[in-house]
PDB file of C-alpha atoms and ligand atoms in Angstrom:
ATOM      1  CA  UNK A   1     -20.245   7.420  -9.367  1.00 53.00           C
ATOM      2  CA  UNK A   2     -17.882   8.981  -6.832  1.00 63.00           C
ATOM      3  CA  UNK A   3     -17.744  11.964  -4.915  1.00 67.00           C
ATOM      4  CA  UNK A   4     -15.931  14.059  -2.202  1.00 76.00           C
ATOM      5  CA  UNK A   5     -17.039  11.625   0.457  1.00 86.00           C
ATOM      6  CA  UNK A   6     -16.514   8.641  -1.300  1.00 94.00           C
ATOM      7  CA  UNK A   7     -13.888   6.385   0.305  1.00 96.00           C
ATOM      8  CA  UNK A   8     -10.915   5.818  -1.804  1.00 97.00           C
ATOM      9  CA  UNK A   9     -11.255   1.979  -1.068  1.00 98.00           C
ATOM     10  CA  UNK A  10     -14.039   0.280   0.582  1.00 98.00           C
ATOM     11  CA  UNK A  11     -13.616  -3.176   1.531  1.00 98.00           C
ATOM     12  CA  UNK A  12     -16.870  -4.756   3.367  1.00 97.00           C
ATOM     13  CA  UNK A  13     -16.856  -8.690   4.206  1.00 97.00           C
ATOM     14  CA  UNK A  14     -14.456  -9.899   2.355  1.00 97.00           C
ATOM     15  CA  UNK A  15     -13.061 -13.458   3.226  1.00 96.00           C
ATOM     16  CA  UNK A  16     -10.506 -15.856   1.337  1.00 96.00           C
ATOM     17  CA  UNK A  17      -9.205 -19.594   1.886  1.00 96.00           C
ATOM     18  CA  UNK A  18      -6.175 -21.238   0.810  1.00 95.00           C
ATOM     19  CA  UNK A  19      -7.699 -24.490   0.893  1.00 93.00           C
ATOM     20  CA  UNK A  20      -8.232 -25.209   4.351  1.00 93.00           C
ATOM     21  CA  UNK A  21      -6.635 -22.183   5.747  1.00 93.00           C
ATOM     22  CA  UNK A  22      -8.762 -19.306   5.979  1.00 95.00           C
ATOM     23  CA  UNK A  23      -6.747 -16.244   5.359  1.00 96.00           C
ATOM     24  CA  UNK A  24      -9.552 -13.511   5.703  1.00 97.00           C
ATOM     25  CA  UNK A  25     -12.604 -13.739   7.401  1.00 97.00           C
ATOM     26  CA  UNK A  26     -15.573 -10.881   7.650  1.00 97.00           C
ATOM     27  CA  UNK A  27     -12.671  -8.179   6.545  1.00 97.00           C
ATOM     28  CA  UNK A  28     -14.284  -4.672   6.276  1.00 98.00           C
ATOM     29  CA  UNK A  29     -12.701  -1.566   6.250  1.00 97.00           C
ATOM     30  CA  UNK A  30     -12.616   2.145   4.485  1.00 97.00           C
ATOM     31  CA  UNK A  31      -9.842   4.979   3.346  1.00 97.00           C
ATOM     32  CA  UNK A  32     -11.016   8.408   2.871  1.00 95.00           C
ATOM     33  CA  UNK A  33      -9.875  10.379   0.242  1.00 96.00           C
ATOM     34  CA  UNK A  34      -6.446  11.673   0.621  1.00 95.00           C
ATOM     35  CA  UNK A  35      -6.181   9.914   3.982  1.00 95.00           C
ATOM     36  CA  UNK A  36      -2.788   7.787   4.987  1.00 97.00           C
ATOM     37  CA  UNK A  37      -4.062   4.659   6.739  1.00 97.00           C
ATOM     38  CA  UNK A  38      -1.626   1.668   8.073  1.00 97.00           C
ATOM     39  CA  UNK A  39      -2.663  -1.901   7.856  1.00 97.00           C
ATOM     40  CA  UNK A  40      -1.051  -3.063  10.936  1.00 97.00           C
ATOM     41  CA  UNK A  41      -0.316  -6.859  11.290  1.00 95.00           C
ATOM     42  CA  UNK A  42       1.934  -9.276  12.446  1.00 93.00           C
ATOM     43  CA  UNK A  43       3.352 -12.151   9.609  1.00 90.00           C
ATOM     44  CA  UNK A  44       0.732 -13.876   8.342  1.00 92.00           C
ATOM     45  CA  UNK A  45      -2.273 -11.536   9.516  1.00 95.00           C
ATOM     46  CA  UNK A  46      -3.590 -11.839   6.042  1.00 96.00           C
ATOM     47  CA  UNK A  47      -2.158  -8.254   4.237  1.00 95.00           C
ATOM     48  CA  UNK A  48      -0.976  -9.607   1.382  1.00 94.00           C
ATOM     49  CA  UNK A  49      -3.750 -11.541   0.733  1.00 96.00           C
ATOM     50  CA  UNK A  50      -6.291  -8.399   1.132  1.00 97.00           C
ATOM     51  CA  UNK A  51      -3.932  -6.396  -1.301  1.00 96.00           C
ATOM     52  CA  UNK A  52      -4.452  -9.530  -3.797  1.00 95.00           C
ATOM     53  CA  UNK A  53      -7.930  -9.137  -3.385  1.00 96.00           C
ATOM     54  CA  UNK A  54      -8.054  -5.474  -3.479  1.00 96.00           C
ATOM     55  CA  UNK A  55      -6.118  -5.558  -7.215  1.00 94.00           C
ATOM     56  CA  UNK A  56      -7.746  -8.959  -8.400  1.00 92.00           C
ATOM     57  CA  UNK A  57      -4.874 -10.990  -8.346  1.00 91.00           C
ATOM     58  CA  UNK A  58      -7.408 -13.194  -6.961  1.00 92.00           C
ATOM     59  CA  UNK A  59     -11.378 -12.958  -7.212  1.00 89.00           C
ATOM     60  CA  UNK A  60     -12.781 -12.001  -4.239  1.00 84.00           C
ATOM     61  CA  UNK A  61     -15.891 -14.309  -4.519  1.00 84.00           C
ATOM     62  CA  UNK A  62     -17.236 -12.892  -1.030  1.00 91.00           C
ATOM     63  CA  UNK A  63     -18.237  -9.411   0.074  1.00 94.00           C
ATOM     64  CA  UNK A  64     -17.580  -5.906  -1.888  1.00 96.00           C
ATOM     65  CA  UNK A  65     -14.107  -3.957  -2.708  1.00 97.00           C
ATOM     66  CA  UNK A  66     -14.720  -0.816  -3.862  1.00 97.00           C
ATOM     67  CA  UNK A  67     -12.061   1.530  -5.261  1.00 97.00           C
ATOM     68  CA  UNK A  68     -13.126   5.240  -5.906  1.00 97.00           C
ATOM     69  CA  UNK A  69     -16.712   3.602  -5.540  1.00 97.00           C
ATOM     70  CA  UNK A  70     -15.940   1.138  -8.147  1.00 97.00           C
ATOM     71  CA  UNK A  71     -16.990  -2.197  -7.816  1.00 96.00           C
ATOM     72  CA  UNK A  72     -13.454  -4.287  -8.363  1.00 96.00           C
ATOM     73  CA  UNK A  73     -15.440  -7.273  -9.846  1.00 94.00           C
ATOM     74  CA  UNK A  74     -18.345  -5.267 -11.803  1.00 94.00           C
ATOM     75  CA  UNK A  75     -16.578  -2.813 -13.019  1.00 95.00           C
ATOM     76  CA  UNK A  76     -12.325  -3.445 -13.072  1.00 94.00           C
ATOM     77  CA  UNK A  77     -11.142  -1.370 -15.367  1.00 93.00           C
ATOM     78  CA  UNK A  78     -12.528   1.817 -13.288  1.00 95.00           C
ATOM     79  CA  UNK A  79     -11.639   0.423 -10.407  1.00 96.00           C
ATOM     80  CA  UNK A  80      -7.930  -0.722 -11.623  1.00 94.00           C
ATOM     81  CA  UNK A  81      -7.541   2.876 -13.475  1.00 93.00           C
ATOM     82  CA  UNK A  82      -7.977   4.448  -9.385  1.00 96.00           C
ATOM     83  CA  UNK A  83      -5.230   2.031  -8.030  1.00 96.00           C
ATOM     84  CA  UNK A  84      -1.697   1.905  -7.733  1.00 96.00           C
ATOM     85  CA  UNK A  85      -0.012  -0.802  -5.980  1.00 96.00           C
ATOM     86  CA  UNK A  86       3.833  -0.824  -4.581  1.00 96.00           C
ATOM     87  CA  UNK A  87       4.439  -4.817  -3.314  1.00 92.00           C
ATOM     88  CA  UNK A  88       6.422  -6.131  -0.758  1.00 88.00           C
ATOM     89  CA  UNK A  89       9.011  -8.002  -3.599  1.00 87.00           C
ATOM     90  CA  UNK A  90      10.806  -6.055  -5.621  1.00 85.00           C
ATOM     91  CA  UNK A  91       9.641  -5.560  -9.187  1.00 88.00           C
ATOM     92  CA  UNK A  92      12.066  -3.254 -10.975  1.00 94.00           C
ATOM     93  CA  UNK A  93      14.187  -4.606 -14.180  1.00 94.00           C
ATOM     94  CA  UNK A  94      17.323  -4.182 -12.920  1.00 95.00           C
ATOM     95  CA  UNK A  95      19.351  -4.034 -16.207  1.00 95.00           C
ATOM     96  CA  UNK A  96      17.075  -1.378 -17.351  1.00 95.00           C
ATOM     97  CA  UNK A  97      17.103   2.170 -16.932  1.00 96.00           C
ATOM     98  CA  UNK A  98      14.908   3.997 -14.780  1.00 97.00           C
ATOM     99  CA  UNK A  99      13.219   5.796 -17.293  1.00 95.00           C
ATOM    100  CA  UNK A 100      12.881   2.240 -19.006  1.00 94.00           C
ATOM    101  CA  UNK A 101      11.394   0.667 -16.476  1.00 95.00           C
ATOM    102  CA  UNK A 102       8.800   3.656 -16.213  1.00 95.00           C
ATOM    103  CA  UNK A 103       8.024   3.774 -19.827  1.00 93.00           C
ATOM    104  CA  UNK A 104       7.239   0.057 -19.789  1.00 90.00           C
ATOM    105  CA  UNK A 105       5.233  -0.043 -17.079  1.00 89.00           C
ATOM    106  CA  UNK A 106       3.181   3.212 -18.575  1.00 89.00           C
ATOM    107  CA  UNK A 107       2.891   1.110 -21.900  1.00 86.00           C
ATOM    108  CA  UNK A 108       1.272  -1.642 -19.636  1.00 85.00           C
ATOM    109  CA  UNK A 109      -1.534   1.039 -18.882  1.00 85.00           C
ATOM    110  CA  UNK A 110      -1.740   1.848 -22.391  1.00 86.00           C
ATOM    111  CA  UNK A 111      -0.461   5.496 -21.798  1.00 90.00           C
ATOM    112  CA  UNK A 112       1.070   6.851 -25.243  1.00 91.00           C
ATOM    113  CA  UNK A 113       4.523   6.938 -25.022  1.00 89.00           C
ATOM    114  CA  UNK A 114       4.952  10.714 -25.310  1.00 91.00           C
ATOM    115  CA  UNK A 115       3.159  11.471 -22.564  1.00 92.00           C
ATOM    116  CA  UNK A 116       4.437   8.593 -20.369  1.00 92.00           C
ATOM    117  CA  UNK A 117       7.748   9.654 -21.021  1.00 92.00           C
ATOM    118  CA  UNK A 118       6.551  13.233 -19.446  1.00 93.00           C
ATOM    119  CA  UNK A 119       4.680  11.722 -16.851  1.00 93.00           C
ATOM    120  CA  UNK A 120       7.980   9.615 -15.849  1.00 94.00           C
ATOM    121  CA  UNK A 121      10.272  12.671 -15.950  1.00 94.00           C
ATOM    122  CA  UNK A 122       7.638  14.516 -13.546  1.00 94.00           C
ATOM    123  CA  UNK A 123       7.184  11.137 -11.080  1.00 93.00           C
ATOM    124  CA  UNK A 124      10.635  11.035 -10.950  1.00 95.00           C
ATOM    125  CA  UNK A 125      11.158  14.886 -10.221  1.00 93.00           C
ATOM    126  CA  UNK A 126       8.523  14.325  -7.612  1.00 90.00           C
ATOM    127  CA  UNK A 127      10.559  11.216  -6.505  1.00 91.00           C
ATOM    128  CA  UNK A 128      14.213  13.341  -6.127  1.00 92.00           C
ATOM    129  CA  UNK A 129      15.153  11.154  -9.000  1.00 94.00           C
ATOM    130  CA  UNK A 130      15.561  13.490 -11.934  1.00 92.00           C
ATOM    131  CA  UNK A 131      19.121  12.975 -12.391  1.00 94.00           C
ATOM    132  CA  UNK A 132      19.148   9.050 -12.239  1.00 94.00           C
ATOM    133  CA  UNK A 133      16.685   8.793 -15.172  1.00 94.00           C
ATOM    134  CA  UNK A 134      19.324   7.215 -17.827  1.00 95.00           C
ATOM    135  CA  UNK A 135      20.918   5.242 -14.951  1.00 96.00           C
ATOM    136  CA  UNK A 136      20.439   1.264 -14.683  1.00 96.00           C
ATOM    137  CA  UNK A 137      18.082   0.466 -11.899  1.00 97.00           C
ATOM    138  CA  UNK A 138      20.995  -1.873 -10.232  1.00 96.00           C
ATOM    139  CA  UNK A 139      23.184   1.325  -9.653  1.00 96.00           C
ATOM    140  CA  UNK A 140      20.367   2.646  -7.079  1.00 96.00           C
ATOM    141  CA  UNK A 141      20.074   1.950  -3.561  1.00 93.00           C
ATOM    142  CA  UNK A 142      17.121   0.013  -2.040  1.00 93.00           C
ATOM    143  CA  UNK A 143      15.498   3.190  -0.762  1.00 93.00           C
ATOM    144  CA  UNK A 144      15.865   4.666  -4.375  1.00 95.00           C
ATOM    145  CA  UNK A 145      15.084   1.882  -6.025  1.00 95.00           C
ATOM    146  CA  UNK A 146      11.635   2.570  -3.935  1.00 95.00           C
ATOM    147  CA  UNK A 147      11.094   5.748  -4.517  1.00 95.00           C
ATOM    148  CA  UNK A 148      10.929   4.442  -8.225  1.00 96.00           C
ATOM    149  CA  UNK A 149       8.217   1.779  -7.596  1.00 96.00           C
ATOM    150  CA  UNK A 150       6.297   4.317  -5.922  1.00 96.00           C
ATOM    151  CA  UNK A 151       6.574   6.678  -9.307  1.00 96.00           C
ATOM    152  CA  UNK A 152       5.727   3.954 -11.277  1.00 96.00           C
ATOM    153  CA  UNK A 153       3.312   3.192  -9.500  1.00 96.00           C
ATOM    154  CA  UNK A 154       2.053   6.801  -9.575  1.00 95.00           C
ATOM    155  CA  UNK A 155       2.291   7.050 -13.190  1.00 94.00           C
ATOM    156  CA  UNK A 156      -1.497   6.657 -14.606  1.00 93.00           C
ATOM    157  CA  UNK A 157      -2.506   9.042 -11.591  1.00 93.00           C
ATOM    158  CA  UNK A 158      -4.076   6.649  -9.275  1.00 95.00           C
ATOM    159  CA  UNK A 159      -6.380   8.275  -6.685  1.00 96.00           C
ATOM    160  CA  UNK A 160      -5.321   5.515  -4.281  1.00 98.00           C
ATOM    161  CA  UNK A 161      -1.961   3.888  -3.441  1.00 98.00           C
ATOM    162  CA  UNK A 162      -1.024   0.698  -1.897  1.00 98.00           C
ATOM    163  CA  UNK A 163       1.992  -0.586  -0.324  1.00 97.00           C
ATOM    164  CA  UNK A 164       3.069  -3.940   1.080  1.00 96.00           C
ATOM    165  CA  UNK A 165       5.394  -3.714   3.840  1.00 94.00           C
ATOM    166  CA  UNK A 166       7.130  -1.044   1.447  1.00 94.00           C
ATOM    167  CA  UNK A 167      10.510  -0.560   4.028  1.00 93.00           C
ATOM    168  CA  UNK A 168      10.982  -4.383   4.374  1.00 90.00           C
ATOM    169  CA  UNK A 169      14.888  -4.389   3.870  1.00 87.00           C
ATOM    170  CA  UNK A 170      16.008  -0.377   4.097  1.00 90.00           C
ATOM    171  CA  UNK A 171      18.140   0.790   6.854  1.00 91.00           C
ATOM    172  CA  UNK A 172      16.160   2.990   9.299  1.00 91.00           C
ATOM    173  CA  UNK A 173      17.318   6.245   7.587  1.00 91.00           C
ATOM    174  CA  UNK A 174      15.997   4.869   4.264  1.00 91.00           C
ATOM    175  CA  UNK A 175      12.626   3.379   5.786  1.00 92.00           C
ATOM    176  CA  UNK A 176      12.163   7.272   7.386  1.00 92.00           C
ATOM    177  CA  UNK A 177      12.858   8.759   3.994  1.00 91.00           C
ATOM    178  CA  UNK A 178      10.181   6.606   2.050  1.00 93.00           C
ATOM    179  CA  UNK A 179       7.874   6.913   4.677  1.00 94.00           C
ATOM    180  CA  UNK A 180       8.078  10.529   4.732  1.00 93.00           C
ATOM    181  CA  UNK A 181       8.159  10.583   1.067  1.00 92.00           C
ATOM    182  CA  UNK A 182       5.032   8.845   1.111  1.00 95.00           C
ATOM    183  CA  UNK A 183       3.554  11.374   3.790  1.00 95.00           C
ATOM    184  CA  UNK A 184       4.359  14.543   1.685  1.00 94.00           C
ATOM    185  CA  UNK A 185       2.417  12.562  -1.291  1.00 93.00           C
ATOM    186  CA  UNK A 186      -0.716  12.647   0.562  1.00 94.00           C
ATOM    187  CA  UNK A 187      -0.345  16.043   1.782  1.00 92.00           C
ATOM    188  CA  UNK A 188      -0.077  17.518  -1.809  1.00 91.00           C
ATOM    189  CA  UNK A 189      -3.307  16.287  -2.131  1.00 83.00           C
ATOM    190  CA  UNK A 190      -5.706  13.326  -3.820  1.00 83.00           C
ATOM    191  CA  UNK A 191      -4.165  10.714  -3.233  1.00 96.00           C
ATOM    192  CA  UNK A 192      -5.211   8.108  -0.624  1.00 97.00           C
ATOM    193  CA  UNK A 193      -2.872   5.723   0.893  1.00 98.00           C
ATOM    194  CA  UNK A 194      -2.901   2.061   2.326  1.00 98.00           C
ATOM    195  CA  UNK A 195       0.318   1.286   4.324  1.00 97.00           C
ATOM    196  CA  UNK A 196       0.681  -2.254   5.277  1.00 97.00           C
ATOM    197  CA  UNK A 197       3.327  -2.693   8.372  1.00 95.00           C
ATOM    198  CA  UNK A 198       4.650  -4.738  11.457  1.00 93.00           C
ATOM    199  CA  UNK A 199       6.506  -1.553  12.500  1.00 92.00           C
ATOM    200  CA  UNK A 200       4.487   0.824  14.877  1.00 91.00           C
ATOM    201  CA  UNK A 201       7.444   3.348  14.598  1.00 91.00           C
ATOM    202  CA  UNK A 202       5.900   3.560  10.716  1.00 94.00           C
ATOM    203  CA  UNK A 203       2.899   5.107  12.447  1.00 95.00           C
ATOM    204  CA  UNK A 204       1.411   8.594  13.515  1.00 93.00           C
ATOM    205  CA  UNK A 205      -0.444   9.393  16.734  1.00 91.00           C
ATOM    206  CA  UNK A 206      -3.156  10.516  14.488  1.00 91.00           C
ATOM    207  CA  UNK A 207      -3.362   8.135  11.524  1.00 94.00           C
ATOM    208  CA  UNK A 208      -6.076   6.008  11.071  1.00 96.00           C
ATOM    209  CA  UNK A 209      -5.092   2.555  11.635  1.00 97.00           C
ATOM    210  CA  UNK A 210      -6.848  -0.678  10.833  1.00 97.00           C
ATOM    211  CA  UNK A 211      -5.229  -3.623  12.718  1.00 97.00           C
ATOM    212  CA  UNK A 212      -5.482  -6.815  11.155  1.00 97.00           C
ATOM    213  CA  UNK A 213      -4.643 -10.202  13.478  1.00 96.00           C
ATOM    214  CA  UNK A 214      -5.517 -13.995  12.058  1.00 95.00           C
ATOM    215  CA  UNK A 215      -7.387 -12.279   9.088  1.00 97.00           C
ATOM    216  CA  UNK A 216      -9.603 -10.582  11.340  1.00 97.00           C
ATOM    217  CA  UNK A 217      -9.941  -7.113  11.739  1.00 97.00           C
ATOM    218  CA  UNK A 218      -9.574  -6.594  15.580  1.00 96.00           C
ATOM    219  CA  UNK A 219      -9.040  -2.720  16.130  1.00 96.00           C
ATOM    220  CA  UNK A 220      -9.751   0.461  14.053  1.00 97.00           C
ATOM    221  CA  UNK A 221      -9.376   4.026  15.064  1.00 96.00           C
ATOM    222  CA  UNK A 222      -6.337   6.499  15.343  1.00 95.00           C
ATOM    223  CA  UNK A 223      -3.340   5.236  16.755  1.00 93.00           C
ATOM    224  CA  UNK A 224      -4.148   7.521  19.657  1.00 92.00           C
ATOM    225  CA  UNK A 225      -7.938   6.485  19.798  1.00 95.00           C
ATOM    226  CA  UNK A 226      -6.736   2.669  20.036  1.00 95.00           C
ATOM    227  CA  UNK A 227      -4.084   3.536  22.845  1.00 94.00           C
ATOM    228  CA  UNK A 228      -6.365   5.029  24.758  1.00 94.00           C
ATOM    229  CA  UNK A 229      -9.182   2.554  24.404  1.00 94.00           C
ATOM    230  CA  UNK A 230      -6.461  -0.274  25.738  1.00 94.00           C
ATOM    231  CA  UNK A 231      -5.348   2.029  28.308  1.00 94.00           C
ATOM    232  CA  UNK A 232      -2.067   2.088  27.600  1.00 95.00           C
ATOM    233  CA  UNK A 233       0.771   4.553  26.698  1.00 92.00           C
ATOM    234  CA  UNK A 234       0.860   3.909  22.671  1.00 92.00           C
ATOM    235  CA  UNK A 235      -0.468   1.742  19.830  1.00 94.00           C
ATOM    236  CA  UNK A 236       2.650  -0.334  20.589  1.00 94.00           C
ATOM    237  CA  UNK A 237       1.194  -1.379  23.562  1.00 94.00           C
ATOM    238  CA  UNK A 238      -2.030  -1.722  22.938  1.00 95.00           C
ATOM    239  CA  UNK A 239      -0.738  -3.638  19.462  1.00 94.00           C
ATOM    240  CA  UNK A 240       1.090  -6.076  21.923  1.00 93.00           C
ATOM    241  CA  UNK A 241      -1.687  -6.395  23.968  1.00 92.00           C
ATOM    242  CA  UNK A 242      -4.334  -7.370  21.273  1.00 92.00           C
ATOM    243  CA  UNK A 243      -1.892  -9.834  19.468  1.00 90.00           C
ATOM    244  CA  UNK A 244      -0.597 -11.342  22.205  1.00 84.00           C
ATOM    245  CA  UNK A 245       3.128 -10.508  22.025  1.00 75.00           C
ATOM    246  CA  UNK A 246       3.045  -8.519  25.427  1.00 66.00           C
ATOM    247  CA  UNK A 247       2.604 -12.027  27.019  1.00 64.00           C
ATOM    248  CA  UNK A 248       5.068 -13.947  25.203  1.00 55.00           C
ATOM    249  CA  UNK A 249       7.295 -10.846  26.185  1.00 51.00           C
ATOM    250  CA  UNK A 250       6.577 -11.665  29.654  1.00 43.00           C
ATOM    251  CA  UNK A 251       6.976 -15.109  29.760  1.00 37.00           C
TER     252      UNK A 251
HETATM  253  P1  ATP B 301       3.587 -11.374   5.497  1.00 78.37           P
HETATM  254  O1  ATP B 301       4.024  -9.995   6.208  1.00 78.37           O
HETATM  255  O2  ATP B 301       4.700 -12.403   6.141  1.00 78.37           O
HETATM  256  O3  ATP B 301       3.734 -11.383   4.191  1.00 78.37           O
HETATM  257  P2  ATP B 301       0.872 -11.179   5.498  1.00 78.37           P
HETATM  258  O4  ATP B 301      -0.182 -10.447   6.983  1.00 78.37           O
HETATM  259  O5  ATP B 301       0.760 -10.161   4.551  1.00 78.37           O
HETATM  260  O6  ATP B 301       2.000 -11.587   6.260  1.00 78.37           O
HETATM  261  P3  ATP B 301      -0.681 -13.496   3.951  1.00 78.37           P
HETATM  262  O7  ATP B 301       0.672 -13.481   3.230  1.00 78.37           O
HETATM  263  O8  ATP B 301      -1.913 -12.941   3.634  1.00 78.37           O
HETATM  264  O9  ATP B 301      -0.047 -12.388   5.196  1.00 78.37           O
HETATM  265  O10 ATP B 301      -0.784 -14.834   4.938  1.00 78.37           O
HETATM  266  C1  ATP B 301      -1.859 -14.846   5.551  1.00 78.37           C
HETATM  267  C2  ATP B 301      -2.231 -16.847   5.483  1.00 78.37           C
HETATM  268  O11 ATP B 301      -2.387 -17.010   4.488  1.00 78.37           O
HETATM  269  C3  ATP B 301      -0.898 -17.114   6.169  1.00 78.37           C
HETATM  270  O12 ATP B 301      -1.604 -17.891   7.337  1.00 78.37           O
HETATM  271  C4  ATP B 301      -0.389 -17.906   5.555  1.00 78.37           C
HETATM  272  O13 ATP B 301       0.361 -18.740   5.517  1.00 78.37           O
HETATM  273  C5  ATP B 301      -1.556 -18.033   4.135  1.00 78.37           C
HETATM  274  N1  ATP B 301      -0.914 -18.158   3.215  1.00 78.37           N
HETATM  275  C6  ATP B 301      -0.673 -16.994   2.341  1.00 78.37           C
HETATM  276  N2  ATP B 301      -0.329 -17.237   0.841  1.00 78.37           N
HETATM  277  C7  ATP B 301      -0.908 -18.389   0.917  1.00 78.37           C
HETATM  278  C8  ATP B 301      -0.608 -19.466  -0.752  1.00 78.37           C
HETATM  279  N3  ATP B 301      -0.476 -18.852  -1.660  1.00 78.37           N
HETATM  280  N4  ATP B 301      -1.023 -20.641   0.091  1.00 78.37           N
HETATM  281  C9  ATP B 301      -1.523 -21.250   1.541  1.00 78.37           C
HETATM  282  N5  ATP B 301      -1.428 -20.585   2.198  1.00 78.37           N
HETATM  283  C10 ATP B 301      -1.440 -19.206   1.974  1.00 78.37           C
END
């Protein structure tokens, strides 16, 4: 079904409304295998709604969403097996230990207990948290909690990881630490990432970028290509011009 050229994520003509409010309109985008892709949008652009459709929290009744070639409606099991998610709001139980949070999640994925423990320890090692496995989550810093959530999202060895504004609420150092950790995971091979953010400094010039604005995709390309197309110095200037933020500043 999938081969090396199948996109890790393919979204085609997806729309979504909350009652009369149209949150997404004809959204299409692709994330290649082994790629880091930034999904850029201001608050309310539709990023979380898109993630809810990809993860099947909402049913997509228009267009298609495919994860590693598997349609999330027609083959949800296969699609979701290939998908890991880190939501914007923290979802760890602060009173359980780091390891308990991991193994509880593994059980939800049907991973046998012994294998779950082995994988949890391996993922926590990759996250640099091997010495914290027995500690209650509440004793960790915000950045360390995010690392646990990322490790947990990788327990079932997905090919695609979605992160919804994962650095919100973290200080600058912790933000840099999380993004370089995720980039390192991508660099180790086999993992694709869709990273939703409104922070341009989290995007490198050669990253693939999708700009979502008021529910529509208004630009795609590398950060550098987008800046060049808009004849400005960097992605931030291009983004401000596209979304009207530049006008707001001048006023
Ligand atoms: P943020 O970063 O602020 O979460 P976002 O880019 O993730 O923004 P969404 O949360 O997807 O954007 O919101 C897209 C649009 O849909 C907004 O206009 C929002 O007000 C609206 N919306 C989101 N969730 C609901 C809901 N449950 N009911 C009604 N409208 C909603």
